[in-house]
mmCIF file with all atom_site columns, C-alpha atoms in Angstrom:
data_model
loop_
_atom_site.group_PDB
_atom_site.id
_atom_site.type_symbol
_atom_site.label_atom_id
_atom_site.label_alt_id
_atom_site.label_comp_id
_atom_site.label_asym_id
_atom_site.label_entity_id
_atom_site.label_seq_id
_atom_site.pdbx_PDB_ins_code
_atom_site.Cartn_x
_atom_site.Cartn_y
_atom_site.Cartn_z
_atom_site.occupancy
_atom_site.B_iso_or_equiv
_atom_site.pdbx_formal_charge
_atom_site.auth_seq_id
_atom_site.auth_comp_id
_atom_site.auth_asym_id
_atom_site.auth_atom_id
_atom_site.pdbx_PDB_model_num
ATOM 1   C CA . UNK R 1 1   ? -57.916 114.387 71.297 1.00 63.00 ? 247 UNK R CA 1
ATOM 2   C CA . UNK R 1 2   ? -59.544 112.319 68.553 1.00 74.00 ? 248 UNK R CA 1
ATOM 3   C CA . UNK R 1 3   ? -59.004 114.795 65.704 1.00 84.00 ? 249 UNK R CA 1
ATOM 4   C CA . UNK R 1 4   ? -55.870 113.113 64.338 1.00 88.00 ? 250 UNK R CA 1
ATOM 5   C CA . UNK R 1 5   ? -57.390 109.640 64.724 1.00 89.00 ? 251 UNK R CA 1
ATOM 6   C CA . UNK R 1 6   ? -60.548 110.803 62.968 1.00 92.00 ? 252 UNK R CA 1
ATOM 7   C CA . UNK R 1 7   ? -58.560 111.971 59.949 1.00 94.00 ? 253 UNK R CA 1
ATOM 8   C CA . UNK R 1 8   ? -56.521 108.759 59.784 1.00 92.00 ? 254 UNK R CA 1
ATOM 9   C CA . UNK R 1 9   ? -59.604 106.575 60.017 1.00 94.00 ? 255 UNK R CA 1
ATOM 10  C CA . UNK R 1 10  ? -61.458 108.551 57.379 1.00 96.00 ? 256 UNK R CA 1
ATOM 11  C CA . UNK R 1 11  ? -58.436 108.047 55.112 1.00 96.00 ? 257 UNK R CA 1
ATOM 12  C CA . UNK R 1 12  ? -58.623 104.352 55.986 1.00 95.00 ? 258 UNK R CA 1
ATOM 13  C CA . UNK R 1 13  ? -62.063 104.314 54.378 1.00 97.00 ? 259 UNK R CA 1
ATOM 14  C CA . UNK R 1 14  ? -61.621 106.778 51.520 1.00 98.00 ? 260 UNK R CA 1
ATOM 15  C CA . UNK R 1 15  ? -58.207 105.629 50.245 1.00 98.00 ? 261 UNK R CA 1
ATOM 16  C CA . UNK R 1 16  ? -59.280 101.984 49.642 1.00 98.00 ? 262 UNK R CA 1
ATOM 17  C CA . UNK R 1 17  ? -62.467 103.206 47.952 1.00 98.00 ? 263 UNK R CA 1
ATOM 18  C CA . UNK R 1 18  ? -60.471 105.505 45.683 1.00 98.00 ? 264 UNK R CA 1
ATOM 19  C CA . UNK R 1 19  ? -57.806 102.918 44.828 1.00 97.00 ? 265 UNK R CA 1
ATOM 20  C CA . UNK R 1 20  ? -60.207 100.056 44.140 1.00 97.00 ? 266 UNK R CA 1
ATOM 21  C CA . UNK R 1 21  ? -62.595 102.327 42.221 1.00 98.00 ? 267 UNK R CA 1
ATOM 22  C CA . UNK R 1 22  ? -59.740 103.268 39.878 1.00 97.00 ? 268 UNK R CA 1
ATOM 23  C CA . UNK R 1 23  ? -58.737 99.615  39.557 1.00 96.00 ? 269 UNK R CA 1
ATOM 24  C CA . UNK R 1 24  ? -62.303 98.483  38.820 1.00 96.00 ? 270 UNK R CA 1
ATOM 25  C CA . UNK R 1 25  ? -63.248 101.378 36.571 1.00 96.00 ? 271 UNK R CA 1
ATOM 26  C CA . UNK R 1 26  ? -65.843 103.200 38.648 1.00 97.00 ? 272 UNK R CA 1
ATOM 27  C CA . UNK R 1 27  ? -67.090 104.115 42.100 1.00 98.00 ? 273 UNK R CA 1
ATOM 28  C CA . UNK R 1 28  ? -69.941 101.620 42.201 1.00 97.00 ? 274 UNK R CA 1
ATOM 29  C CA . UNK R 1 29  ? -67.649 98.825  41.021 1.00 97.00 ? 275 UNK R CA 1
ATOM 30  C CA . UNK R 1 30  ? -65.157 99.807  43.713 1.00 97.00 ? 276 UNK R CA 1
ATOM 31  C CA . UNK R 1 31  ? -67.800 99.815  46.434 1.00 98.00 ? 277 UNK R CA 1
ATOM 32  C CA . UNK R 1 32  ? -69.049 96.419  45.281 1.00 97.00 ? 278 UNK R CA 1
ATOM 33  C CA . UNK R 1 33  ? -65.524 95.011  45.273 1.00 97.00 ? 279 UNK R CA 1
ATOM 34  C CA . UNK R 1 34  ? -64.978 96.169  48.864 1.00 98.00 ? 280 UNK R CA 1
ATOM 35  C CA . UNK R 1 35  ? -68.348 94.804  49.977 1.00 97.00 ? 281 UNK R CA 1
ATOM 36  C CA . UNK R 1 36  ? -69.659 98.264  50.898 1.00 98.00 ? 282 UNK R CA 1
ATOM 37  C CA . UNK R 1 37  ? -72.416 98.137  48.272 1.00 97.00 ? 283 UNK R CA 1
ATOM 38  C CA . UNK R 1 38  ? -73.912 95.012  49.863 1.00 97.00 ? 284 UNK R CA 1
ATOM 39  C CA . UNK R 1 39  ? -77.049 95.017  52.027 1.00 95.00 ? 285 UNK R CA 1
ATOM 40  C CA . UNK R 1 40  ? -76.045 95.902  55.623 1.00 96.00 ? 286 UNK R CA 1
ATOM 41  C CA . UNK R 1 41  ? -79.308 94.915  57.356 1.00 96.00 ? 287 UNK R CA 1
ATOM 42  C CA . UNK R 1 42  ? -78.784 91.173  57.735 1.00 95.00 ? 288 UNK R CA 1
ATOM 43  C CA . UNK R 1 43  ? -75.144 91.474  58.866 1.00 96.00 ? 289 UNK R CA 1
ATOM 44  C CA . UNK R 1 44  ? -76.073 94.142  61.434 1.00 97.00 ? 290 UNK R CA 1
ATOM 45  C CA . UNK R 1 45  ? -78.796 91.921  62.888 1.00 97.00 ? 291 UNK R CA 1
ATOM 46  C CA . UNK R 1 46  ? -76.359 89.027  62.861 1.00 97.00 ? 292 UNK R CA 1
ATOM 47  C CA . UNK R 1 47  ? -73.792 91.094  64.763 1.00 97.00 ? 293 UNK R CA 1
ATOM 48  C CA . UNK R 1 48  ? -76.355 92.212  67.339 1.00 97.00 ? 294 UNK R CA 1
ATOM 49  C CA . UNK R 1 49  ? -77.558 88.657  67.997 1.00 97.00 ? 295 UNK R CA 1
ATOM 50  C CA . UNK R 1 50  ? -74.084 87.099  67.930 1.00 97.00 ? 296 UNK R CA 1
ATOM 51  C CA . UNK R 1 51  ? -72.748 89.545  70.525 1.00 96.00 ? 297 UNK R CA 1
ATOM 52  C CA . UNK R 1 52  ? -75.592 88.851  72.957 1.00 96.00 ? 298 UNK R CA 1
ATOM 53  C CA . UNK R 1 53  ? -73.204 87.090  75.404 1.00 95.00 ? 299 UNK R CA 1
ATOM 54  C CA . UNK R 1 54  ? -71.242 90.349  75.630 1.00 91.00 ? 300 UNK R CA 1
ATOM 55  C CA . UNK R 1 55  ? -74.046 92.817  76.194 1.00 90.00 ? 301 UNK R CA 1
ATOM 56  C CA . UNK R 1 56  ? -75.991 90.474  78.471 1.00 91.00 ? 302 UNK R CA 1
ATOM 57  C CA . UNK R 1 57  ? -72.860 89.543  80.409 1.00 88.00 ? 303 UNK R CA 1
ATOM 58  C CA . UNK R 1 58  ? -71.724 93.135  80.836 1.00 85.00 ? 304 UNK R CA 1
ATOM 59  C CA . UNK R 1 59  ? -75.210 94.231  81.889 1.00 84.00 ? 305 UNK R CA 1
ATOM 60  C CA . UNK R 1 60  ? -75.436 91.488  84.503 1.00 85.00 ? 306 UNK R CA 1
ATOM 61  C CA . UNK R 1 61  ? -72.016 92.305  85.938 1.00 81.00 ? 307 UNK R CA 1
ATOM 62  C CA . UNK R 1 62  ? -72.882 96.038  85.982 1.00 67.00 ? 308 UNK R CA 1
ATOM 63  C CA . UNK R 1 63  ? -69.575 97.337  84.613 1.00 71.00 ? 309 UNK R CA 1
ATOM 64  C CA . UNK R 1 64  ? -71.041 100.580 83.301 1.00 76.00 ? 310 UNK R CA 1
ATOM 65  C CA . UNK R 1 65  ? -68.784 103.320 81.968 1.00 77.00 ? 311 UNK R CA 1
ATOM 66  C CA . UNK R 1 66  ? -70.655 106.388 83.190 1.00 75.00 ? 312 UNK R CA 1
ATOM 67  C CA . UNK R 1 67  ? -68.136 108.838 81.711 1.00 76.00 ? 313 UNK R CA 1
ATOM 68  C CA . UNK R 1 68  ? -68.773 107.855 78.113 1.00 77.00 ? 314 UNK R CA 1
ATOM 69  C CA . UNK R 1 69  ? -69.582 110.591 75.560 1.00 84.00 ? 315 UNK R CA 1
ATOM 70  C CA . UNK R 1 70  ? -71.525 110.566 72.297 1.00 85.00 ? 316 UNK R CA 1
ATOM 71  C CA . UNK R 1 71  ? -68.378 111.478 70.350 1.00 87.00 ? 317 UNK R CA 1
ATOM 72  C CA . UNK R 1 72  ? -66.480 108.565 71.843 1.00 86.00 ? 318 UNK R CA 1
ATOM 73  C CA . UNK R 1 73  ? -69.380 106.270 70.984 1.00 88.00 ? 319 UNK R CA 1
ATOM 74  C CA . UNK R 1 74  ? -69.442 107.352 67.331 1.00 91.00 ? 320 UNK R CA 1
ATOM 75  C CA . UNK R 1 75  ? -65.680 107.231 66.877 1.00 92.00 ? 321 UNK R CA 1
ATOM 76  C CA . UNK R 1 76  ? -64.543 104.279 68.980 1.00 89.00 ? 322 UNK R CA 1
ATOM 77  C CA . UNK R 1 77  ? -67.567 102.041 68.520 1.00 93.00 ? 323 UNK R CA 1
ATOM 78  C CA . UNK R 1 78  ? -68.438 102.580 64.861 1.00 95.00 ? 324 UNK R CA 1
ATOM 79  C CA . UNK R 1 79  ? -66.123 104.788 62.787 1.00 96.00 ? 325 UNK R CA 1
ATOM 80  C CA . UNK R 1 80  ? -62.862 103.146 63.882 1.00 94.00 ? 326 UNK R CA 1
ATOM 81  C CA . UNK R 1 81  ? -64.160 99.559  63.394 1.00 94.00 ? 327 UNK R CA 1
ATOM 82  C CA . UNK R 1 82  ? -65.552 100.530 59.976 1.00 97.00 ? 328 UNK R CA 1
ATOM 83  C CA . UNK R 1 83  ? -62.207 102.010 58.956 1.00 96.00 ? 329 UNK R CA 1
ATOM 84  C CA . UNK R 1 84  ? -60.237 99.013  60.219 1.00 92.00 ? 330 UNK R CA 1
ATOM 85  C CA . UNK R 1 85  ? -62.509 96.510  58.460 1.00 96.00 ? 331 UNK R CA 1
ATOM 86  C CA . UNK R 1 86  ? -62.481 98.407  55.164 1.00 97.00 ? 332 UNK R CA 1
ATOM 87  C CA . UNK R 1 87  ? -58.696 98.792  55.237 1.00 95.00 ? 333 UNK R CA 1
ATOM 88  C CA . UNK R 1 88  ? -57.572 95.453  56.667 1.00 94.00 ? 334 UNK R CA 1
ATOM 89  C CA . UNK R 1 89  ? -60.347 93.099  55.578 1.00 95.00 ? 335 UNK R CA 1
ATOM 90  C CA . UNK R 1 90  ? -61.988 94.471  52.436 1.00 97.00 ? 336 UNK R CA 1
ATOM 91  C CA . UNK R 1 91  ? -58.882 96.069  50.956 1.00 97.00 ? 337 UNK R CA 1
ATOM 92  C CA . UNK R 1 92  ? -55.741 94.294  52.226 1.00 95.00 ? 338 UNK R CA 1
ATOM 93  C CA . UNK R 1 93  ? -57.077 90.806  52.857 1.00 96.00 ? 339 UNK R CA 1
ATOM 94  C CA . UNK R 1 94  ? -59.684 91.035  50.087 1.00 96.00 ? 340 UNK R CA 1
ATOM 95  C CA . UNK R 1 95  ? -57.199 91.918  47.371 1.00 95.00 ? 341 UNK R CA 1
ATOM 96  C CA . UNK R 1 96  ? -54.665 89.299  48.475 1.00 95.00 ? 342 UNK R CA 1
ATOM 97  C CA . UNK R 1 97  ? -57.251 86.542  48.792 1.00 96.00 ? 343 UNK R CA 1
ATOM 98  C CA . UNK R 1 98  ? -59.614 87.315  45.917 1.00 93.00 ? 344 UNK R CA 1
ATOM 99  C CA . UNK R 1 99  ? -57.361 88.991  43.357 1.00 92.00 ? 345 UNK R CA 1
ATOM 100 C CA . UNK R 1 100 ? -53.868 87.698  44.072 1.00 94.00 ? 346 UNK R CA 1
ATOM 101 C CA . UNK R 1 101 ? -55.311 84.233  44.894 1.00 94.00 ? 347 UNK R CA 1
ATOM 102 C CA . UNK R 1 102 ? -53.286 83.831  48.061 1.00 95.00 ? 348 UNK R CA 1
ATOM 103 C CA . UNK R 1 103 ? -54.161 81.060  50.500 1.00 94.00 ? 349 UNK R CA 1
ATOM 104 C CA . UNK R 1 104 ? -56.738 82.233  53.061 1.00 94.00 ? 350 UNK R CA 1
ATOM 105 C CA . UNK R 1 105 ? -54.417 81.890  56.053 1.00 91.00 ? 351 UNK R CA 1
ATOM 106 C CA . UNK R 1 106 ? -51.510 83.638  54.371 1.00 90.00 ? 352 UNK R CA 1
ATOM 107 C CA . UNK R 1 107 ? -53.705 86.419  52.992 1.00 93.00 ? 353 UNK R CA 1
ATOM 108 C CA . UNK R 1 108 ? -55.278 86.948  56.413 1.00 90.00 ? 354 UNK R CA 1
ATOM 109 C CA . UNK R 1 109 ? -51.996 86.741  58.308 1.00 85.00 ? 355 UNK R CA 1
ATOM 110 C CA . UNK R 1 110 ? -50.252 89.721  56.690 1.00 86.00 ? 356 UNK R CA 1
ATOM 111 C CA . UNK R 1 111 ? -52.864 92.417  57.499 1.00 85.00 ? 357 UNK R CA 1
ATOM 112 C CA . UNK R 1 112 ? -53.592 90.637  60.785 1.00 79.00 ? 358 UNK R CA 1
ATOM 113 C CA . UNK R 1 113 ? -50.048 91.176  62.045 1.00 81.00 ? 359 UNK R CA 1
ATOM 114 C CA . UNK R 1 114 ? -50.180 94.850  61.073 1.00 80.00 ? 360 UNK R CA 1
ATOM 115 C CA . UNK R 1 115 ? -53.597 95.231  62.704 1.00 73.00 ? 361 UNK R CA 1
ATOM 116 C CA . UNK R 1 116 ? -52.444 93.556  65.913 1.00 72.00 ? 362 UNK R CA 1
ATOM 117 C CA . UNK R 1 117 ? -49.229 95.602  66.089 1.00 73.00 ? 363 UNK R CA 1
ATOM 118 C CA . UNK R 1 118 ? -51.298 98.814  66.101 1.00 69.00 ? 364 UNK R CA 1
ATOM 119 C CA . UNK R 1 119 ? -52.573 97.885  69.577 1.00 63.00 ? 365 UNK R CA 1
ATOM 120 C CA . UNK R 1 120 ? -49.152 97.390  71.174 1.00 66.00 ? 366 UNK R CA 1
ATOM 121 C CA . UNK R 1 121 ? -49.085 100.986 72.441 1.00 67.00 ? 367 UNK R CA 1
ATOM 122 C CA . UNK R 1 122 ? -51.637 99.981  75.089 1.00 64.00 ? 368 UNK R CA 1
ATOM 123 C CA . UNK R 1 123 ? -49.069 98.505  77.486 1.00 64.00 ? 369 UNK R CA 1
ATOM 124 C CA . UNK R 1 124 ? -45.338 98.265  78.240 1.00 72.00 ? 370 UNK R CA 1
ATOM 125 C CA . UNK R 1 125 ? -45.618 95.007  80.154 1.00 73.00 ? 371 UNK R CA 1
ATOM 126 C CA . UNK R 1 126 ? -44.220 92.122  78.009 1.00 75.00 ? 372 UNK R CA 1
ATOM 127 C CA . UNK R 1 127 ? -46.862 89.611  79.129 1.00 77.00 ? 373 UNK R CA 1
ATOM 128 C CA . UNK R 1 128 ? -49.693 92.044  78.492 1.00 72.00 ? 374 UNK R CA 1
ATOM 129 C CA . UNK R 1 129 ? -48.233 92.862  75.082 1.00 73.00 ? 375 UNK R CA 1
ATOM 130 C CA . UNK R 1 130 ? -48.255 89.168  74.166 1.00 78.00 ? 376 UNK R CA 1
ATOM 131 C CA . UNK R 1 131 ? -51.877 88.940  75.275 1.00 74.00 ? 377 UNK R CA 1
ATOM 132 C CA . UNK R 1 132 ? -52.885 92.058  73.354 1.00 71.00 ? 378 UNK R CA 1
ATOM 133 C CA . UNK R 1 133 ? -51.102 90.800  70.239 1.00 77.00 ? 379 UNK R CA 1
ATOM 134 C CA . UNK R 1 134 ? -52.746 87.391  70.499 1.00 79.00 ? 380 UNK R CA 1
ATOM 135 C CA . UNK R 1 135 ? -56.294 88.604  71.086 1.00 78.00 ? 381 UNK R CA 1
ATOM 136 C CA . UNK R 1 136 ? -56.233 91.280  68.377 1.00 77.00 ? 382 UNK R CA 1
ATOM 137 C CA . UNK R 1 137 ? -54.633 88.876  65.880 1.00 80.00 ? 383 UNK R CA 1
ATOM 138 C CA . UNK R 1 138 ? -57.270 86.260  66.701 1.00 85.00 ? 384 UNK R CA 1
ATOM 139 C CA . UNK R 1 139 ? -60.030 88.827  66.196 1.00 83.00 ? 385 UNK R CA 1
ATOM 140 C CA . UNK R 1 140 ? -58.605 89.882  62.845 1.00 84.00 ? 386 UNK R CA 1
ATOM 141 C CA . UNK R 1 141 ? -58.536 86.274  61.611 1.00 89.00 ? 387 UNK R CA 1
ATOM 142 C CA . UNK R 1 142 ? -62.117 85.760  62.786 1.00 94.00 ? 388 UNK R CA 1
ATOM 143 C CA . UNK R 1 143 ? -63.284 88.916  60.994 1.00 95.00 ? 389 UNK R CA 1
ATOM 144 C CA . UNK R 1 144 ? -61.594 87.726  57.793 1.00 95.00 ? 390 UNK R CA 1
ATOM 145 C CA . UNK R 1 145 ? -63.522 84.459  58.018 1.00 96.00 ? 391 UNK R CA 1
ATOM 146 C CA . UNK R 1 146 ? -66.885 86.195  58.408 1.00 97.00 ? 392 UNK R CA 1
ATOM 147 C CA . UNK R 1 147 ? -66.071 88.531  55.520 1.00 97.00 ? 393 UNK R CA 1
ATOM 148 C CA . UNK R 1 148 ? -65.668 85.477  53.279 1.00 96.00 ? 394 UNK R CA 1
ATOM 149 C CA . UNK R 1 149 ? -68.551 83.545  54.849 1.00 96.00 ? 395 UNK R CA 1
ATOM 150 C CA . UNK R 1 150 ? -71.028 86.346  54.131 1.00 96.00 ? 396 UNK R CA 1
ATOM 151 C CA . UNK R 1 151 ? -70.054 86.466  50.466 1.00 95.00 ? 397 UNK R CA 1
ATOM 152 C CA . UNK R 1 152 ? -67.528 89.311  50.863 1.00 97.00 ? 398 UNK R CA 1
ATOM 153 C CA . UNK R 1 153 ? -70.112 91.534  52.498 1.00 97.00 ? 399 UNK R CA 1
ATOM 154 C CA . UNK R 1 154 ? -67.923 93.791  54.635 1.00 98.00 ? 400 UNK R CA 1
ATOM 155 C CA . UNK R 1 155 ? -70.855 94.719  56.866 1.00 98.00 ? 401 UNK R CA 1
ATOM 156 C CA . UNK R 1 156 ? -70.637 91.295  58.558 1.00 97.00 ? 402 UNK R CA 1
ATOM 157 C CA . UNK R 1 157 ? -67.199 91.845  60.161 1.00 97.00 ? 403 UNK R CA 1
ATOM 158 C CA . UNK R 1 158 ? -68.014 95.535  60.646 1.00 98.00 ? 404 UNK R CA 1
ATOM 159 C CA . UNK R 1 159 ? -71.122 94.592  62.645 1.00 97.00 ? 405 UNK R CA 1
ATOM 160 C CA . UNK R 1 160 ? -69.285 92.069  64.812 1.00 96.00 ? 406 UNK R CA 1
ATOM 161 C CA . UNK R 1 161 ? -66.373 94.441  65.384 1.00 95.00 ? 407 UNK R CA 1
ATOM 162 C CA . UNK R 1 162 ? -68.560 97.480  66.076 1.00 96.00 ? 408 UNK R CA 1
ATOM 163 C CA . UNK R 1 163 ? -70.960 95.744  68.443 1.00 96.00 ? 409 UNK R CA 1
ATOM 164 C CA . UNK R 1 164 ? -68.099 94.116  70.359 1.00 92.00 ? 410 UNK R CA 1
ATOM 165 C CA . UNK R 1 165 ? -66.473 97.559  70.638 1.00 90.00 ? 411 UNK R CA 1
ATOM 166 C CA . UNK R 1 166 ? -69.778 99.078  71.733 1.00 91.00 ? 412 UNK R CA 1
ATOM 167 C CA . UNK R 1 167 ? -70.369 96.691  74.623 1.00 89.00 ? 413 UNK R CA 1
ATOM 168 C CA . UNK R 1 168 ? -66.687 96.871  75.566 1.00 84.00 ? 414 UNK R CA 1
ATOM 169 C CA . UNK R 1 169 ? -66.549 100.671 75.614 1.00 83.00 ? 415 UNK R CA 1
ATOM 170 C CA . UNK R 1 170 ? -69.963 101.395 77.110 1.00 83.00 ? 416 UNK R CA 1
ATOM 171 C CA . UNK R 1 171 ? -70.092 98.713  79.790 1.00 81.00 ? 417 UNK R CA 1
ATOM 172 C CA . UNK R 1 172 ? -66.458 98.447  80.908 1.00 69.00 ? 418 UNK R CA 1
ATOM 173 C CA . UNK R 1 173 ? -63.677 100.788 81.943 1.00 55.00 ? 419 UNK R CA 1
ATOM 174 C CA . UNK R 1 174 ? -60.771 98.694  80.644 1.00 59.00 ? 420 UNK R CA 1
ATOM 175 C CA . UNK R 1 175 ? -58.047 100.701 78.943 1.00 54.00 ? 421 UNK R CA 1
ATOM 176 C CA . UNK R 1 176 ? -56.504 97.935  76.822 1.00 53.00 ? 422 UNK R CA 1
ATOM 177 C CA . UNK R 1 177 ? -57.724 95.337  74.331 1.00 52.00 ? 423 UNK R CA 1
ATOM 178 C CA . UNK R 1 178 ? -56.731 92.542  76.719 1.00 49.00 ? 424 UNK R CA 1
ATOM 179 C CA . UNK R 1 179 ? -59.238 93.151  79.491 1.00 53.00 ? 425 UNK R CA 1
ATOM 180 C CA . UNK R 1 180 ? -60.041 90.880  82.436 1.00 62.00 ? 426 UNK R CA 1
ATOM 181 C CA . UNK R 1 181 ? -60.975 87.203  82.465 1.00 64.00 ? 427 UNK R CA 1
ATOM 182 C CA . UNK R 1 182 ? -64.734 87.796  82.752 1.00 71.00 ? 428 UNK R CA 1
ATOM 183 C CA . UNK R 1 183 ? -64.658 90.314  79.898 1.00 76.00 ? 429 UNK R CA 1
ATOM 184 C CA . UNK R 1 184 ? -62.927 87.787  77.670 1.00 80.00 ? 430 UNK R CA 1
ATOM 185 C CA . UNK R 1 185 ? -65.423 85.083  78.606 1.00 86.00 ? 431 UNK R CA 1
ATOM 186 C CA . UNK R 1 186 ? -68.152 87.349  77.247 1.00 88.00 ? 432 UNK R CA 1
ATOM 187 C CA . UNK R 1 187 ? -66.182 88.242  74.118 1.00 87.00 ? 433 UNK R CA 1
ATOM 188 C CA . UNK R 1 188 ? -65.168 84.683  73.280 1.00 91.00 ? 434 UNK R CA 1
ATOM 189 C CA . UNK R 1 189 ? -68.735 83.602  74.006 1.00 94.00 ? 435 UNK R CA 1
ATOM 190 C CA . UNK R 1 190 ? -69.882 86.081  71.360 1.00 95.00 ? 436 UNK R CA 1
ATOM 191 C CA . UNK R 1 191 ? -67.404 84.743  68.808 1.00 95.00 ? 437 UNK R CA 1
ATOM 192 C CA . UNK R 1 192 ? -68.499 81.179  69.594 1.00 96.00 ? 438 UNK R CA 1
ATOM 193 C CA . UNK R 1 193 ? -72.146 82.152  69.121 1.00 97.00 ? 439 UNK R CA 1
ATOM 194 C CA . UNK R 1 194 ? -71.285 83.829  65.806 1.00 97.00 ? 440 UNK R CA 1
ATOM 195 C CA . UNK R 1 195 ? -69.717 80.596  64.538 1.00 96.00 ? 441 UNK R CA 1
ATOM 196 C CA . UNK R 1 196 ? -72.688 78.618  65.833 1.00 96.00 ? 442 UNK R CA 1
ATOM 197 C CA . UNK R 1 197 ? -75.066 80.931  63.983 1.00 96.00 ? 443 UNK R CA 1
ATOM 198 C CA . UNK R 1 198 ? -73.275 80.624  60.634 1.00 95.00 ? 444 UNK R CA 1
ATOM 199 C CA . UNK R 1 199 ? -73.339 76.848  61.044 1.00 94.00 ? 445 UNK R CA 1
ATOM 200 C CA . UNK R 1 200 ? -76.848 76.427  62.386 1.00 94.00 ? 446 UNK R CA 1
ATOM 201 C CA . UNK R 1 201 ? -78.935 79.333  61.076 1.00 92.00 ? 447 UNK R CA 1
ATOM 202 C CA . UNK R 1 202 ? -79.100 78.148  57.423 1.00 91.00 ? 448 UNK R CA 1
ATOM 203 C CA . UNK R 1 203 ? -80.246 74.743  58.717 1.00 90.00 ? 449 UNK R CA 1
ATOM 204 C CA . UNK R 1 204 ? -83.197 76.104  60.717 1.00 90.00 ? 450 UNK R CA 1
ATOM 205 C CA . UNK R 1 205 ? -86.384 77.606  59.367 1.00 85.00 ? 451 UNK R CA 1
ATOM 206 C CA . UNK R 1 206 ? -86.553 80.229  62.100 1.00 84.00 ? 452 UNK R CA 1
ATOM 207 C CA . UNK R 1 207 ? -83.106 81.755  61.448 1.00 88.00 ? 453 UNK R CA 1
ATOM 208 C CA . UNK R 1 208 ? -82.407 80.759  57.843 1.00 90.00 ? 454 UNK R CA 1
ATOM 209 C CA . UNK R 1 209 ? -82.836 84.386  56.743 1.00 91.00 ? 455 UNK R CA 1
ATOM 210 C CA . UNK R 1 210 ? -80.047 85.585  59.060 1.00 93.00 ? 456 UNK R CA 1
ATOM 211 C CA . UNK R 1 211 ? -77.030 83.927  57.435 1.00 93.00 ? 457 UNK R CA 1
ATOM 212 C CA . UNK R 1 212 ? -76.561 83.279  53.694 1.00 91.00 ? 458 UNK R CA 1
ATOM 213 C CA . UNK R 1 213 ? -76.243 79.651  52.679 1.00 86.00 ? 459 UNK R CA 1
ATOM 214 C CA . UNK R 1 214 ? -72.682 78.567  52.086 1.00 79.00 ? 460 UNK R CA 1
ATOM 215 C CA . UNK R 1 215 ? -71.711 78.541  48.397 1.00 59.00 ? 461 UNK R CA 1
ATOM 216 C CA . UNK R 1 216 ? -68.599 77.349  46.632 1.00 51.00 ? 462 UNK R CA 1
#
């Protein structure tokens, strides 16, 4: 059932790489422009630590999805978030913000609306659709911020997105992006911790290595 989605998401990674590589005059230059050439280790550790409220909260509430498969884990938790971040953040937002010099909010809003609209298939209830639209749009704006904050290292929003998807898919059985109130407490707690880390980590000796110092 994931064959068509796999192809689309692979195109979501390969097409931006091809287009930007042509624009920048080479594959390495294209990968650097999209933030894929950057070191992934620090962002991945950042994502793991920042999403602690989610994985701890889900573990404590024992919402375990026992029917999960390895293929679903690879696709839903990591490939799909990588594709969405490369396409919507590194490519769409990145080109509008960095190259076209659009205002951050305007540059983030355009791909955010497209990203959010892709999740509207998950329900036919008007109130749920509003909730799904709001929470996915909010997430897209947050991921755009962390892309910029980490010096256009795309692995920062990829890590946050992928780890949030991982805890959501593995430890819950919710079928939509909206979820229940406790699930959203955990998710918003993770986003809050991520913001706290980018503010506080550079100011502390213990965690100064985790988040790059703000520049510009």
